Amino acid sequence: MSATLRIALPKGRLYQPAVARFAGAGIRMDPDPGRRLLLPSSDSTIEFLVVKPADVAVYVESGAADLGVTGTDVLRETDADVLEPLELGFGDCRLVVAGPAGGRWPDLPGGRTARVATKYPRLTWKHFAERGHPVEVIAVHGSVEVAPLLGLSHWIVDLVDTGNTLRANGLVERETVMRVGAVLIANRASQKLKLDQHLALMQRLEQATG
Ligand code: AMP
């Protein structure tokens, strides 16, 4: 089998654990990509593409990459039409609603509509809509935890791991929106066309200790 599998990896938190998992599966690459976006590996049939976390699912859905590693938070937010053949067991955290400690929840004084700042506008809107709780969603790209302090929003929806960032900004968790973890995703057509390669890779990753 000579066809090459291109695997999209996200820069940031999930990058090193993903590199470690592939290394455990015998697929090694330079752990420091520098400015290179396409990286060869020790397996001549596999190459890696290093992109922003939000773009992994876009590359895989379009077929520009055969497979990818992504968090289920960005995957559900983009709602990409891809296969999810494997949970990878790292990057575990939670997407939560949080608000100022001592602030009113779930209703605001005077029955006002809450403003919610988040990097996940789609998931936030869906979460509150499912509860019949109308909110105004404010999409931001970072530093979400500061939004209530500055009066931009009443609440936030963001990822929590240890809870240290929430505490440091005087916020407490109110509700869990979803549990989050890293998954391997696959392009539908690629999996059909290169089924043997996909299955072999899956088996190696499942057996890898990370
Ligand atoms: P913590 O202080 O450990 O609760 O981490 C919270 C901060 O880290 C927030 O700014 C989150 O957006 C970010 N964060 C936590 N877990 C993850 C993850 N698995 N992937 C990306 N960002 C994360």
XYZ file of N, CA and C and ligand atoms in Angstrom, residues 12-14 53 71 73 90-94 119-120 143-145 158-167 180-182, ligand 1:
110
model
N -1.028 23.847 19.797
C -1.594 24.137 21.117
C -1.594 22.933 22.027
N -2.545 22.917 22.965
C -2.558 21.943 24.055
C -2.532 20.481 23.627
N -3.215 20.183 22.526
C -3.322 18.771 22.133
C -2.134 18.305 21.304
N -6.276 24.734 15.856
C -7.250 23.744 16.317
C -8.607 23.828 15.599
N -10.254 18.285 19.426
C -11.083 18.192 20.628
C -12.545 18.157 20.212
N -14.861 19.674 21.532
C -15.457 21.012 21.644
C -15.480 21.708 20.284
N -6.902 11.670 25.812
C -6.196 12.818 26.405
C -6.980 14.096 26.081
N -6.542 15.213 26.687
C -7.233 16.486 26.438
C -8.590 16.562 27.119
N -8.784 15.739 28.170
C -10.095 15.736 28.821
C -10.329 17.039 29.597
N -11.470 17.633 29.406
C -11.884 18.809 30.175
C -13.391 18.954 29.981
N -13.950 20.058 30.445
C -15.398 20.261 30.342
C -15.689 21.637 29.777
N -16.287 31.468 23.111
C -15.662 31.130 21.828
C -16.504 30.072 21.108
N -17.602 29.650 21.745
C -18.438 28.560 21.212
C -19.875 29.042 21.028
N -9.595 35.213 25.968
C -9.720 35.932 27.245
C -11.173 36.041 27.696
N -11.901 34.960 27.522
C -13.339 34.970 27.819
C -13.601 35.274 29.287
N -12.712 34.752 30.165
C -12.966 34.847 31.612
C -13.042 36.286 32.110
N -17.076 28.380 28.667
C -15.682 28.138 28.272
C -15.200 26.793 28.800
N -14.016 26.398 28.335
C -13.423 25.142 28.791
C -12.854 25.310 30.189
N -13.016 24.263 30.998
C -12.424 24.230 32.335
C -11.666 22.925 32.489
N -10.434 23.052 32.975
C -9.654 21.846 33.263
C -9.496 21.755 34.779
N -8.558 22.505 35.363
C -8.370 22.478 36.821
C -9.338 23.417 37.543
N -9.890 24.408 36.852
C -10.749 25.414 37.482
C -9.961 26.623 37.986
N -8.631 26.586 37.844
C -7.798 27.686 38.364
C -8.100 29.020 37.681
N -8.303 28.983 36.374
C -8.544 30.241 35.641
C -9.869 30.865 36.073
N -10.906 30.029 36.260
C -12.189 30.563 36.739
C -12.005 31.217 38.101
N -11.370 30.465 39.032
C -11.188 30.986 40.404
C -10.413 32.292 40.399
N -15.494 17.036 27.256
C -14.669 17.234 26.064
C -13.443 16.330 26.137
N -13.015 15.820 24.990
C -11.786 15.035 24.929
C -11.279 14.991 23.499
N -10.043 14.536 23.326
C -9.469 14.462 21.978
C -9.955 13.205 21.267
P -7.899 25.651 33.939
O -7.420 26.918 34.569
O -6.973 24.479 34.156
O -9.332 25.311 34.341
O -7.889 25.865 32.354
C -8.773 26.787 31.800
C -8.144 27.539 30.666
O -7.428 26.669 29.812
C -9.207 28.197 29.822
O -8.688 29.408 29.303
C -9.474 27.196 28.734
O -9.913 27.844 27.548
C -8.137 26.490 28.586
N -8.284 25.025 28.398
C -8.507 24.122 29.365
N -8.533 22.868 28.865
C -8.319 22.988 27.557
C -8.221 22.062 26.457
N -8.355 20.735 26.638
N -7.992 22.563 25.224
C -7.844 23.889 25.039
N -7.916 24.818 26.006
C -8.155 24.376 27.233
